[in-house]
mmCIF file of C-alpha atoms and ligand atoms in Angstrom:
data_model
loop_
_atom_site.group_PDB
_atom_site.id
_atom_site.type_symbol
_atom_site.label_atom_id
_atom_site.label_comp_id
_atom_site.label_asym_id
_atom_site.label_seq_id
_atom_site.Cartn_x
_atom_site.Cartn_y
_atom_site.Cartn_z
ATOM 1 C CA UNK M 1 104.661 151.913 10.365
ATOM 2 C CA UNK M 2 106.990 154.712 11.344
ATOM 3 C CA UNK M 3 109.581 153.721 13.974
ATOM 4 C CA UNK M 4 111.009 156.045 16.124
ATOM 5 C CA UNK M 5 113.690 155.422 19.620
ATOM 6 C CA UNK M 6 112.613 158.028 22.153
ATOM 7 C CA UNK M 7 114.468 156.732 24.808
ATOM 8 C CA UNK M 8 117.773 158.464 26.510
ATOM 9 C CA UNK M 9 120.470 156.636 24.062
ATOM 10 C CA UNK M 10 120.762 154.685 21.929
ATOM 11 C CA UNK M 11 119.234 157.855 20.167
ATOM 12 C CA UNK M 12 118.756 157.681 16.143
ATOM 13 C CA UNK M 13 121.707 157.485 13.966
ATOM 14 C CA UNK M 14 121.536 159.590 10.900
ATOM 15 C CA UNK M 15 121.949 157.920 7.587
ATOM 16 C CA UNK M 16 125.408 158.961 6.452
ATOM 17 C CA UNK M 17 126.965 157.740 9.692
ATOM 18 C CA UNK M 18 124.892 154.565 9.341
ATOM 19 C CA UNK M 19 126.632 154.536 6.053
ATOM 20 C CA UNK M 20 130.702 155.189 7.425
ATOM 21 C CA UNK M 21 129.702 152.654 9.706
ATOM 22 C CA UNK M 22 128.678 149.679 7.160
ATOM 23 C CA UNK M 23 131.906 150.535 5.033
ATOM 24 C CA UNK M 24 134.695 147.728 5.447
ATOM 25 C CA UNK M 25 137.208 148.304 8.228
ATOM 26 C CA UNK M 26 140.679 149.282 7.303
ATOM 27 C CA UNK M 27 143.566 148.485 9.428
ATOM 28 C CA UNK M 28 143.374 149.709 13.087
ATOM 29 C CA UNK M 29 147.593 150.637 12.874
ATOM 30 C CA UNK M 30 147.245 152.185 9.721
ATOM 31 C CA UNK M 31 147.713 155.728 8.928
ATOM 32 C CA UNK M 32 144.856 156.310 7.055
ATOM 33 C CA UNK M 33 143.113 155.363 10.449
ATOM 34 C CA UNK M 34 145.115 157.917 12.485
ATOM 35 C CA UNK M 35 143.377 160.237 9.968
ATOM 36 C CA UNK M 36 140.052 159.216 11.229
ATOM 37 C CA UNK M 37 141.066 159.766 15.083
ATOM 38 C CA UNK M 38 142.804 162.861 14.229
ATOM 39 C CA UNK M 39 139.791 164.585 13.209
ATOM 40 C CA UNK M 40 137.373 163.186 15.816
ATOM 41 C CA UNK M 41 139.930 164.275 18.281
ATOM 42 C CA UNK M 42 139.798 167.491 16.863
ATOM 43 C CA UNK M 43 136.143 167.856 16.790
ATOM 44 C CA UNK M 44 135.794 166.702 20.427
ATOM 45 C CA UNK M 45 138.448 169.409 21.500
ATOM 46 C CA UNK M 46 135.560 172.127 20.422
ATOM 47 C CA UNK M 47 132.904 169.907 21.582
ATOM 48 C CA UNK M 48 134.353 169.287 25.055
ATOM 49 C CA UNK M 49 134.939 172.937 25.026
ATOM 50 C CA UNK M 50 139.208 172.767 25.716
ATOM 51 C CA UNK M 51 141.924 173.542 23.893
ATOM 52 C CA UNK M 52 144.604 171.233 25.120
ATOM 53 C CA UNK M 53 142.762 168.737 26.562
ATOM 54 C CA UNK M 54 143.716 165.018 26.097
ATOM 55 C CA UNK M 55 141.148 163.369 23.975
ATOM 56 C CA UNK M 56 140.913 159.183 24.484
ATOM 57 C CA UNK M 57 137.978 157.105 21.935
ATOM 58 C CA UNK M 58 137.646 153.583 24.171
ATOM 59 C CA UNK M 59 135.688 150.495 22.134
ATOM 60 C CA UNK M 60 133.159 150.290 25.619
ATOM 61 C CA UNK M 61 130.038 151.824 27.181
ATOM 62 C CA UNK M 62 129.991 154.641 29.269
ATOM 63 C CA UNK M 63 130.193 152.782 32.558
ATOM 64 C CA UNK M 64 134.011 152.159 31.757
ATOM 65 C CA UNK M 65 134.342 155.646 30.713
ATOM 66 C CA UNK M 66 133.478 156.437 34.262
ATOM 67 C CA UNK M 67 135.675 153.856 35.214
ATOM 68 C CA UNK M 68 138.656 154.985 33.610
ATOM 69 C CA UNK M 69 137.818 158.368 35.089
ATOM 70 C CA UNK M 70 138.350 157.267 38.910
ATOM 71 C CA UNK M 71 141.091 154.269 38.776
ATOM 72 C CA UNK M 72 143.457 156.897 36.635
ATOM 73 C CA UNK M 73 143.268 159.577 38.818
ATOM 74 C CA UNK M 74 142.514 158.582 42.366
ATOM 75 C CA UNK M 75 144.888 157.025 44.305
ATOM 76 C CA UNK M 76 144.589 153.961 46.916
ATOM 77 C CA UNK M 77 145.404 156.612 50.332
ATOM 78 C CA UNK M 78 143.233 159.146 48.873
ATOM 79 C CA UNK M 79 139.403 160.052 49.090
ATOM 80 C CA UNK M 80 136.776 160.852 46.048
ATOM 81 C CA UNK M 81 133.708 162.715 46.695
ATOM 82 C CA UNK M 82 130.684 161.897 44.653
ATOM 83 C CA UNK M 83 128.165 164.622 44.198
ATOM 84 C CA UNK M 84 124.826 162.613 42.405
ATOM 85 C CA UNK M 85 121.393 163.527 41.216
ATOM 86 C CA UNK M 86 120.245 160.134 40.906
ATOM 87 C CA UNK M 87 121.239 156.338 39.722
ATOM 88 C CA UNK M 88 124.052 158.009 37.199
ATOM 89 C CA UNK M 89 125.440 159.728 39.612
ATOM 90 C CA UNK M 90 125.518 157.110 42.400
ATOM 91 C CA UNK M 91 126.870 154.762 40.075
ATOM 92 C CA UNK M 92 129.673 156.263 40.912
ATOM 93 C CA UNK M 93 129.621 155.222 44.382
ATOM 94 C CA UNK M 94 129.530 151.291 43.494
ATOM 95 C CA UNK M 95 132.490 151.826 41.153
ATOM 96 C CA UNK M 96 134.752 153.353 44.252
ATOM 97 C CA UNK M 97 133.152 150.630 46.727
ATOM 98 C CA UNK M 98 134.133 147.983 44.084
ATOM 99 C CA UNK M 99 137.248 149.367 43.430
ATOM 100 C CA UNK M 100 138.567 149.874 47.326
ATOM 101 C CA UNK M 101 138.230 153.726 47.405
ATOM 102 C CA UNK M 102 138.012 155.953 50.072
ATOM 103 C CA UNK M 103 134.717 157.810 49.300
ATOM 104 C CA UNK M 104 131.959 160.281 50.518
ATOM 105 C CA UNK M 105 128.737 161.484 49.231
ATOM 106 C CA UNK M 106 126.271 164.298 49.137
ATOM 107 C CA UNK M 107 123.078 163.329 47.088
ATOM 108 C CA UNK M 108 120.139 165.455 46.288
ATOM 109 C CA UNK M 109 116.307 164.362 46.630
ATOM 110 C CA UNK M 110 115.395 163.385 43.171
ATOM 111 C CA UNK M 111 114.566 165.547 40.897
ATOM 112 C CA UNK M 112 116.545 168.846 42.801
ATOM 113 C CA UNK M 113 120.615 169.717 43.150
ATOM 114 C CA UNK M 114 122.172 170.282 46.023
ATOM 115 C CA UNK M 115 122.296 172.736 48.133
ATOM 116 C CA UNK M 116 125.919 174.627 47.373
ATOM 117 C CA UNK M 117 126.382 175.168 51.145
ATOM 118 C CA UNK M 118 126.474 171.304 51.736
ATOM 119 C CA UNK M 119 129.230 171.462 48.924
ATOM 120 C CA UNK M 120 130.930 174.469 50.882
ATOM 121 C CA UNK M 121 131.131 172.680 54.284
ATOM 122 C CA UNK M 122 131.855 169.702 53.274
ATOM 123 C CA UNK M 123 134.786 170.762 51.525
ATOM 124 C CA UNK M 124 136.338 172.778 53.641
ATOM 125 C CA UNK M 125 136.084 169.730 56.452
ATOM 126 C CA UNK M 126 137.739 167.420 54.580
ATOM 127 C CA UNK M 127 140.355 166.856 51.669
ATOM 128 C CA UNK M 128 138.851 165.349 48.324
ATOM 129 C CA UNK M 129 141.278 165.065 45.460
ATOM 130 C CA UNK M 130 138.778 163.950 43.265
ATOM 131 C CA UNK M 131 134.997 165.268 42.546
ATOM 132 C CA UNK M 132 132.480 163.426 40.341
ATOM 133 C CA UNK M 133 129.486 165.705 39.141
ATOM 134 C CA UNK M 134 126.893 163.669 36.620
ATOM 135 C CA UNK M 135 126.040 166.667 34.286
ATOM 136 C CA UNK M 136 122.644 165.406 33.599
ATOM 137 C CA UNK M 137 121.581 162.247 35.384
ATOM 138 C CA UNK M 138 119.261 160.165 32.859
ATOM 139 C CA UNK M 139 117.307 158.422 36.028
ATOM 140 C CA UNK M 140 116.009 162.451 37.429
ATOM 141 C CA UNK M 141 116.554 164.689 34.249
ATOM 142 C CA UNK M 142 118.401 166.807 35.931
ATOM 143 C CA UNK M 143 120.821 169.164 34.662
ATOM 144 C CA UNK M 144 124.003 169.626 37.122
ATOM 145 C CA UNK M 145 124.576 173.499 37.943
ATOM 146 C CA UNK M 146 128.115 173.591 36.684
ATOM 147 C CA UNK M 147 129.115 177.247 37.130
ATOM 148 C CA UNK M 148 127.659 177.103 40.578
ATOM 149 C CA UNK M 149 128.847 174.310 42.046
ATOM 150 C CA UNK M 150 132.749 174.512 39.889
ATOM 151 C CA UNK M 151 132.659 178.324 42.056
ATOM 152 C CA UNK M 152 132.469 176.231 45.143
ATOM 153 C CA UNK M 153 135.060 173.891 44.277
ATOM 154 C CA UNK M 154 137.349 176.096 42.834
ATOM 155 C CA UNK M 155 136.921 178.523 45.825
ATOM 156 C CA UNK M 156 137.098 176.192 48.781
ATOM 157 C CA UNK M 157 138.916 173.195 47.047
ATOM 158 C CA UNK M 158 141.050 174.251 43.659
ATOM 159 C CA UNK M 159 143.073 171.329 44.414
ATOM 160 C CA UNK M 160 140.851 168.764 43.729
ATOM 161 C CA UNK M 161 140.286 166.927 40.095
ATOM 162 C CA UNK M 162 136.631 166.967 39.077
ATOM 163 C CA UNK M 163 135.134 164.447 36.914
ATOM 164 C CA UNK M 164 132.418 165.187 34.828
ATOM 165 C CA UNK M 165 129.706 162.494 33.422
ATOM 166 C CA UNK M 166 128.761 163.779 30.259
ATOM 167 C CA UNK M 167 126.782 160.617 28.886
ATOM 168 C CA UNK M 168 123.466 162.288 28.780
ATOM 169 C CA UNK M 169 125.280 165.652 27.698
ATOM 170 C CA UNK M 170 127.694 166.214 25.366
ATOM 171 C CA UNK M 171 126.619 168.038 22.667
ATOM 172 C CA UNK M 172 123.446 168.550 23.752
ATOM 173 C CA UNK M 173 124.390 170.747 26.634
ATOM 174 C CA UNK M 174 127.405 173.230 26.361
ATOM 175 C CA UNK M 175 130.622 171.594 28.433
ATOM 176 C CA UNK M 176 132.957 174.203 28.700
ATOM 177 C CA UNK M 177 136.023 172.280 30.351
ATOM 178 C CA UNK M 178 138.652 174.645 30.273
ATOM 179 C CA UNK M 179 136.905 177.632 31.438
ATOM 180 C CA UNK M 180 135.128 175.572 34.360
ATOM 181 C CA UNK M 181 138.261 174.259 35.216
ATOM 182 C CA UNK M 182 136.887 170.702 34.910
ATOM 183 C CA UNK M 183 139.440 168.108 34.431
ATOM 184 C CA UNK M 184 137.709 164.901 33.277
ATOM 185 C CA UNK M 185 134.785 165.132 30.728
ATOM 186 C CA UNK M 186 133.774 161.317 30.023
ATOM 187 C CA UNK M 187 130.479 160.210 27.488
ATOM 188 C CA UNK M 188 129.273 157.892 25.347
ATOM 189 C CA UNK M 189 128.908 157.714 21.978
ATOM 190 C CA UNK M 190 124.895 156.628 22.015
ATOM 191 C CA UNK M 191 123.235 159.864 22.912
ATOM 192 C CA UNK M 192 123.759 163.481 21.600
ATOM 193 C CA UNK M 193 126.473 162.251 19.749
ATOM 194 C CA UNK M 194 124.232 160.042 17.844
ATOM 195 C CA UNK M 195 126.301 156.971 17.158
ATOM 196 C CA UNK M 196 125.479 153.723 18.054
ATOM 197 C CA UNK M 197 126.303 152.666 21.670
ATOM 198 C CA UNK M 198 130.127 151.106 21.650
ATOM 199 C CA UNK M 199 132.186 153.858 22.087
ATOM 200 C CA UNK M 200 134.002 155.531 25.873
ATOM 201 C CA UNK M 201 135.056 159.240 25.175
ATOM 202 C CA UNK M 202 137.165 160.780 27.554
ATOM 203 C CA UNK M 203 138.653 164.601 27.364
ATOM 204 C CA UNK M 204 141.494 165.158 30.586
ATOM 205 C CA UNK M 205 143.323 168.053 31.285
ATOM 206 C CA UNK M 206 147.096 167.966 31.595
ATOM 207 C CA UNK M 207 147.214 168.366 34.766
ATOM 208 C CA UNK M 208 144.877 165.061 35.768
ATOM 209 C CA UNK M 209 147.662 163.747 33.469
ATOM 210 C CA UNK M 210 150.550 164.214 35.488
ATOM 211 C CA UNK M 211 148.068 163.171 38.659
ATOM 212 C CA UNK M 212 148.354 160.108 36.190
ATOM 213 C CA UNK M 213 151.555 159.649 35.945
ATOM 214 C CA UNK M 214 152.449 160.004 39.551
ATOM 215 C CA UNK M 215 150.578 157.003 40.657
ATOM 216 C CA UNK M 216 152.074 154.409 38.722
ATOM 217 C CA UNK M 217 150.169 151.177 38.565
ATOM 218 C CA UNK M 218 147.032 151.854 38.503
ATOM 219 C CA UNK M 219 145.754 147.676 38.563
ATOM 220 C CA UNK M 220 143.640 148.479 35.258
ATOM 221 C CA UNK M 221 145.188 147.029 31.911
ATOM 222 C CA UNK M 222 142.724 147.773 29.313
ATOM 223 C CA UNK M 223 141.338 150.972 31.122
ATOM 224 C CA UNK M 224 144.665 152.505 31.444
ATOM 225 C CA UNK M 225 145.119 155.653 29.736
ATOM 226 C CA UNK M 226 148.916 155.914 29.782
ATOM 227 C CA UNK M 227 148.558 152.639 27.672
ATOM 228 C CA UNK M 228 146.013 154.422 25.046
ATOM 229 C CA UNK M 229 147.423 157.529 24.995
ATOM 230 C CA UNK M 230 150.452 156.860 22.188
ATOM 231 C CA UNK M 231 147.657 154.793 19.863
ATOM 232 C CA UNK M 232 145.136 158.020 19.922
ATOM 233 C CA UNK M 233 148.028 159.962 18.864
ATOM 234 C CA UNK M 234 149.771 158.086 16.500
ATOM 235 C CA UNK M 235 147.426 155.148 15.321
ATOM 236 C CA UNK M 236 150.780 152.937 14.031
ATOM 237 C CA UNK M 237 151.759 152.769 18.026
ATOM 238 C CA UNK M 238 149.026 149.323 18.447
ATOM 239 C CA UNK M 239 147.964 148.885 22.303
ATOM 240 C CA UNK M 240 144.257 147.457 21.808
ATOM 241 C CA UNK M 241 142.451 147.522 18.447
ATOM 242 C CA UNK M 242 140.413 150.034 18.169
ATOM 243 C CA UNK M 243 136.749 150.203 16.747
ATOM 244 C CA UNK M 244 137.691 151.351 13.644
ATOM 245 C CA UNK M 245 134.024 151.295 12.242
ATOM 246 C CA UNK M 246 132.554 153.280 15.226
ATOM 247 C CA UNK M 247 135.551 155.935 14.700
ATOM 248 C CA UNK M 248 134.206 156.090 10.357
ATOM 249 C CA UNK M 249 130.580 156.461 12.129
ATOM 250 C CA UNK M 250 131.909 159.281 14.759
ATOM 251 C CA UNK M 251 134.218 161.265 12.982
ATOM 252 C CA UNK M 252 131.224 161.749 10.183
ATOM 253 C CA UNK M 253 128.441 162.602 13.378
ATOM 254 C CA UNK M 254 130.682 165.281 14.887
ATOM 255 C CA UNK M 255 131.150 166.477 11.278
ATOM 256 C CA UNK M 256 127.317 167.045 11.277
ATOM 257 C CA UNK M 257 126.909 168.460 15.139
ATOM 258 C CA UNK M 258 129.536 170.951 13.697
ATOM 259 C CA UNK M 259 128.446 172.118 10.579
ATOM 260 C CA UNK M 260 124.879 172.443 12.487
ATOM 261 C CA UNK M 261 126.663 174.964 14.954
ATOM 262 C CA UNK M 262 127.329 174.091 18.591
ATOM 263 C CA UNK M 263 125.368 177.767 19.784
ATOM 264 C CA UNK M 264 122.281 176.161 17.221
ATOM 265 C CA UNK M 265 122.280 172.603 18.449
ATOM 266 C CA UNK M 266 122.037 173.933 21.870
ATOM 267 C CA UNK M 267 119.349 176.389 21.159
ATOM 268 C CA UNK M 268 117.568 173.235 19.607
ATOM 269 C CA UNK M 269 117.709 171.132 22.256
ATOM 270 C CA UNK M 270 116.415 173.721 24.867
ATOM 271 C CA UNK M 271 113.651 174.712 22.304
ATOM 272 C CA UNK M 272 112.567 171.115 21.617
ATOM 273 C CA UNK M 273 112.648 170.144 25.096
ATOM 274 C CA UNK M 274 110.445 173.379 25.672
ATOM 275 C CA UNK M 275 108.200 172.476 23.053
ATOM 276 C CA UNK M 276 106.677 168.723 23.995
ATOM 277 C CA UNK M 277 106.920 169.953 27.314
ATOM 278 C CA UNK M 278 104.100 172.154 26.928
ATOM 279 C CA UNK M 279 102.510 170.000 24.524
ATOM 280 C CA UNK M 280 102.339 167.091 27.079
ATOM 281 C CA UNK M 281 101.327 169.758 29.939
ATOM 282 C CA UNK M 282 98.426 170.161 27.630
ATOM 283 C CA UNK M 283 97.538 166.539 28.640
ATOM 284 C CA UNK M 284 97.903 166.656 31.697
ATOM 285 C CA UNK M 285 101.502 165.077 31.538
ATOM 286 C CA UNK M 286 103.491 166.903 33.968
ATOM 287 C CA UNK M 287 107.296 167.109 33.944
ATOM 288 C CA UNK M 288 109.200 165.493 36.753
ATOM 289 C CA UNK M 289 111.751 167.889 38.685
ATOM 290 C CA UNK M 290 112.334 171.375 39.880
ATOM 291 C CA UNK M 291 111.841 173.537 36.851
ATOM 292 C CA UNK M 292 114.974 175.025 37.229
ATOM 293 C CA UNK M 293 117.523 172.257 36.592
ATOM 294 C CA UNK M 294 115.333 170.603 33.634
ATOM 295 C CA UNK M 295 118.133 168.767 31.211
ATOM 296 C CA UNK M 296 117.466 169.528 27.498
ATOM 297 C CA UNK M 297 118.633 166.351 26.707
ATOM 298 C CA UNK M 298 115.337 164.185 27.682
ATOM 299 C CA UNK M 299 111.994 164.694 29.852
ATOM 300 C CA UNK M 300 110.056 162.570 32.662
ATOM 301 C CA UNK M 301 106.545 162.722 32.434
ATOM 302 C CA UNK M 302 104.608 162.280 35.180
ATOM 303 C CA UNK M 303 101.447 159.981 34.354
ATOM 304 C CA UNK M 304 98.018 161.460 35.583
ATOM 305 C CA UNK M 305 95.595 159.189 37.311
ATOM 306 C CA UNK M 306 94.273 156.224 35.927
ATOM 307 C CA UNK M 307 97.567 155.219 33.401
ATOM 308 C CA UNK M 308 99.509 152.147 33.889
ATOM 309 C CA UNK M 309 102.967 152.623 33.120
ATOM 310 C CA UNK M 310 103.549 149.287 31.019
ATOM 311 C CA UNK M 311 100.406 149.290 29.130
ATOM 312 C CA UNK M 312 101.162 152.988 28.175
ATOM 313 C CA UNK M 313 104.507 152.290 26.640
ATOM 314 C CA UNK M 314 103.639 148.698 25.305
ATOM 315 C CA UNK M 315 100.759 150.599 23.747
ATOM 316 C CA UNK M 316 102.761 153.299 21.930
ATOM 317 C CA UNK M 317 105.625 150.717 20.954
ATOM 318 C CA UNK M 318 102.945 148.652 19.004
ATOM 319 C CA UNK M 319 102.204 152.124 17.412
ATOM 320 C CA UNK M 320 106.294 152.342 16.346
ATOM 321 C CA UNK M 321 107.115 155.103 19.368
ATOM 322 C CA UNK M 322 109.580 153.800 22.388
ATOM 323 C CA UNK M 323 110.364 155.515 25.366
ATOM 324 C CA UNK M 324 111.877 154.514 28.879
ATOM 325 C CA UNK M 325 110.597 153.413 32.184
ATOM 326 C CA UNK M 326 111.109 155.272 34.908
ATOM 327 C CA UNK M 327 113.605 153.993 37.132
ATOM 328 C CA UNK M 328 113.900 152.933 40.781
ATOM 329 C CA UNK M 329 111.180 155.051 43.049
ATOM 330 C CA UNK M 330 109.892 156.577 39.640
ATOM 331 C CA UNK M 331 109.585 153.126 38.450
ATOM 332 C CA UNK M 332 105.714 153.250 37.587
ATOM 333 C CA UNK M 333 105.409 156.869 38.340
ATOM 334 C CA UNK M 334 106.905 158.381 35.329
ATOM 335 C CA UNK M 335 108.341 157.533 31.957
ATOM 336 C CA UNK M 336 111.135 159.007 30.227
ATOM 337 C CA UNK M 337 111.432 160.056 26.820
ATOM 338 C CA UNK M 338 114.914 161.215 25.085
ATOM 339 C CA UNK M 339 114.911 164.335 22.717
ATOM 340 C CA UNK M 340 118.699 164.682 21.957
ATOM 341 C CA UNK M 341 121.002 164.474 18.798
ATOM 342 C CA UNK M 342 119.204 163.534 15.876
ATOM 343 C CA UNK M 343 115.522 163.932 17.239
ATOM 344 C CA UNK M 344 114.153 166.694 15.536
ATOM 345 C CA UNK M 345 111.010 168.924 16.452
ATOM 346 C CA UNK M 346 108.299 167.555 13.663
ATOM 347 C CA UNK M 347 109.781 163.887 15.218
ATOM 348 C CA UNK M 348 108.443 165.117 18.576
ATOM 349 C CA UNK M 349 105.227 166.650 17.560
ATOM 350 C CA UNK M 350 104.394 162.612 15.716
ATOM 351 C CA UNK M 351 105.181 161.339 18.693
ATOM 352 C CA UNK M 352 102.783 163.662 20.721
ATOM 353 C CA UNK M 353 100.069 163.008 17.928
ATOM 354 C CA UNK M 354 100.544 158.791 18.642
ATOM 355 C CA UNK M 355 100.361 159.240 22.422
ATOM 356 C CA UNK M 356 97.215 161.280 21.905
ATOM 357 C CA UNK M 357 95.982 158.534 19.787
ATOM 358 C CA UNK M 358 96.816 156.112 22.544
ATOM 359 C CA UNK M 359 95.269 157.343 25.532
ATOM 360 C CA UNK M 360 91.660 157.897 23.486
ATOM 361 C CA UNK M 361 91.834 154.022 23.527
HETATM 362 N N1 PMP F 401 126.064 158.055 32.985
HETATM 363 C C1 PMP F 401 124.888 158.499 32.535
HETATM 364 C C2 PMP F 401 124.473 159.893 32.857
HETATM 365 C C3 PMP F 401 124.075 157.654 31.773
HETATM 366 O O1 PMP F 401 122.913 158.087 31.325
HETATM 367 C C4 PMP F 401 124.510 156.347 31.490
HETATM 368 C C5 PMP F 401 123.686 155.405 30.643
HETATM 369 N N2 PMP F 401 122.346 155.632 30.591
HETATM 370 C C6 PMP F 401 125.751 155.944 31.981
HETATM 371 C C7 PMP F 401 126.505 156.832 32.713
HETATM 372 C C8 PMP F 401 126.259 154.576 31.719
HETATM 373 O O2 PMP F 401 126.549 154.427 30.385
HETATM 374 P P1 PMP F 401 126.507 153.010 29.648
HETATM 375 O O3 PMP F 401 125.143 152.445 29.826
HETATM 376 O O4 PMP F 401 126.836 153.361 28.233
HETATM 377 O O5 PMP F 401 127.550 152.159 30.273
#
């Protein structure tokens, strides 16, 4: 039976980086390895879209990538505001409440953004040296407006450093750091990228940088980027090991997003996300959210009438095909299926033939 993971990350891993994975490690302080960091931090520069951006590979899961992204940059006197689209995005909000940080909030219904006028007043009220923005929020499916809402900030607020969750993005969505002014792009290696989960990738501008710098102890050994920063540039300098394995598996995935064409992979991931859209509207599955902020990255289909959630997906993992539950409210309501990285169209159309199959049962 064919096997396929349609959830939003882990995503498949193609064979040749399955391959640089299973090879035997070298030595993490080893210059051969800097060689391996060298060119993922190279690729990441295009993918991240920024030309002098700081680039930072982290053995960990996204959650410390986001992490990393407030307890570097936001000091103890100082107030973060967290603009969220769902779960993702108020993730955030624990991490600041855990973490003793002054914090405010503007979230969306699920399933819409928000209004750029809440941004505007808000803004202008109050001092926020740090944003966070979730650039698609895997719990909603929605894609974060970034030209629209960075022209707020950069209008009313140019001051302020602005985070950007990439997990359910990067490259599968363009991020174009330097031209939005963005200052913080963090992801994950298990989605678009198509690696296995295990890997925190941050890109930070020089200028969150110096923020770093100026605050000193930051209370965060492992996460602290002044600490990783000599070991991604010169791999001899130890601070932590890295995951040397996970760096073979990367450097050879952005190798293939690269050679496939950023402009193409983008134009493939709109297109696919198009396509088993309107094959599921042909059965009645309707997509969850305002049509205008749909992610490319994955889809939530609302279930007609009559189809229980669990048995649904139970029923189409004995048949080889997983997807997600919804989560929270959409818990039941909904269930969400990835299309990013390595999924491929004639993928999407099998799995559209097995749900068929399915729901004549
Ligand atoms: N942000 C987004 C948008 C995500 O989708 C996820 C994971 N689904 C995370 C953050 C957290 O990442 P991780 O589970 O790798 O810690």
């Amino acid at each position: 039976m064919r096997e396929l993971l349609l959830i939003p990350g882990p995503t498949p891993v193609n064979e040749e980086v399955l391959k640089e994975i299973s090879k035997q490690p070298i030595s993490h302080v080893s210059k051969d390895f800097g060689e391996y960091l060298k060119s993922c931090v190279e690729s990441l520069r295009v993918i991240f879209g920024t030309k002098t951006g700081h680039i930072f590979i982290i053995p960990g899961s996204g959650t410390l990538g986001m992490e990393i992204a407030i307890k570097n940059f936001l000091g103890k006197d100082e107030k973060a505001l967290v603009l969220s689209h769902g779960f993702f995005g108020d993730r955030f909000l624990d991490i600041l409440e855990e973490d003793g940080f002054n914090y405010d909030k503007i979230q969306s219904i699920w399933g819409e953004v928000i209004d750029l006028n809440l941004i505007y007043e808000k803004l202008k009220k109050e001092k926020f040296s740090l944003i966070t923005i979730t650039h698609v929020d895997t719990s909603t499916g929605v894609l974060a407006p970034m030209e629209d809402y960075m022209k707020v900030i950069k209008e009313v607020s140019p001051d302020s450093l602005v985070v950007l969750d990439g997990v359910c993005a990067t490259s599968g969505v363009e991020e174009k750091m330097d031209e939005w002014g963005v200052d913080i792009i963090l992801t994950g290696s298990q989605k678009a990228l198509a690696v296995p989960p295990g890997l925190a990738i941050l890109a930070v501008s020089e200028r969150a940088m110096k923020k770093r710098e100026s605050l000193g102890k930051i209370g965060f050994y492992y996460g602290d980027l002044l600490r990783w920063k000599p070991t991604i540039e010169d791999a001899t300098k130890y601070f932590a090991t890295h995951n040397t394995n996970y760096t073979f598996g990367l450097k050879k995935s952005l190798e293939i997003i690269l050679s496939e064409g950023l402009d193409k992979r983008y134009k493939r991931h709109f297109e696919n996300a198009t396509f088993i859209r309107e094959l599921m509207k042909d059965i009645v599955f309707d997509v969850f959210g305002n049509k205008n902020f749909l992610a490319p990255t994955l889809s939530l289909f609302i279930y007609p009438d009559g189809i229980e959630d669990e048995k649904f997906r139970s029923d189409l993992k004995n048949k080889g095909i997983t997807v997600a539950a919804g989560i929270k409210d959409l818990k039941g309501k909904v269930f969400r299926m990835g299309h990013m990285g390595e999924v491929r169209k004639e993928d999407l159309q099998y799995a559209f033939e097995v749900i068929k199959e399915v729901l004549k049962r």
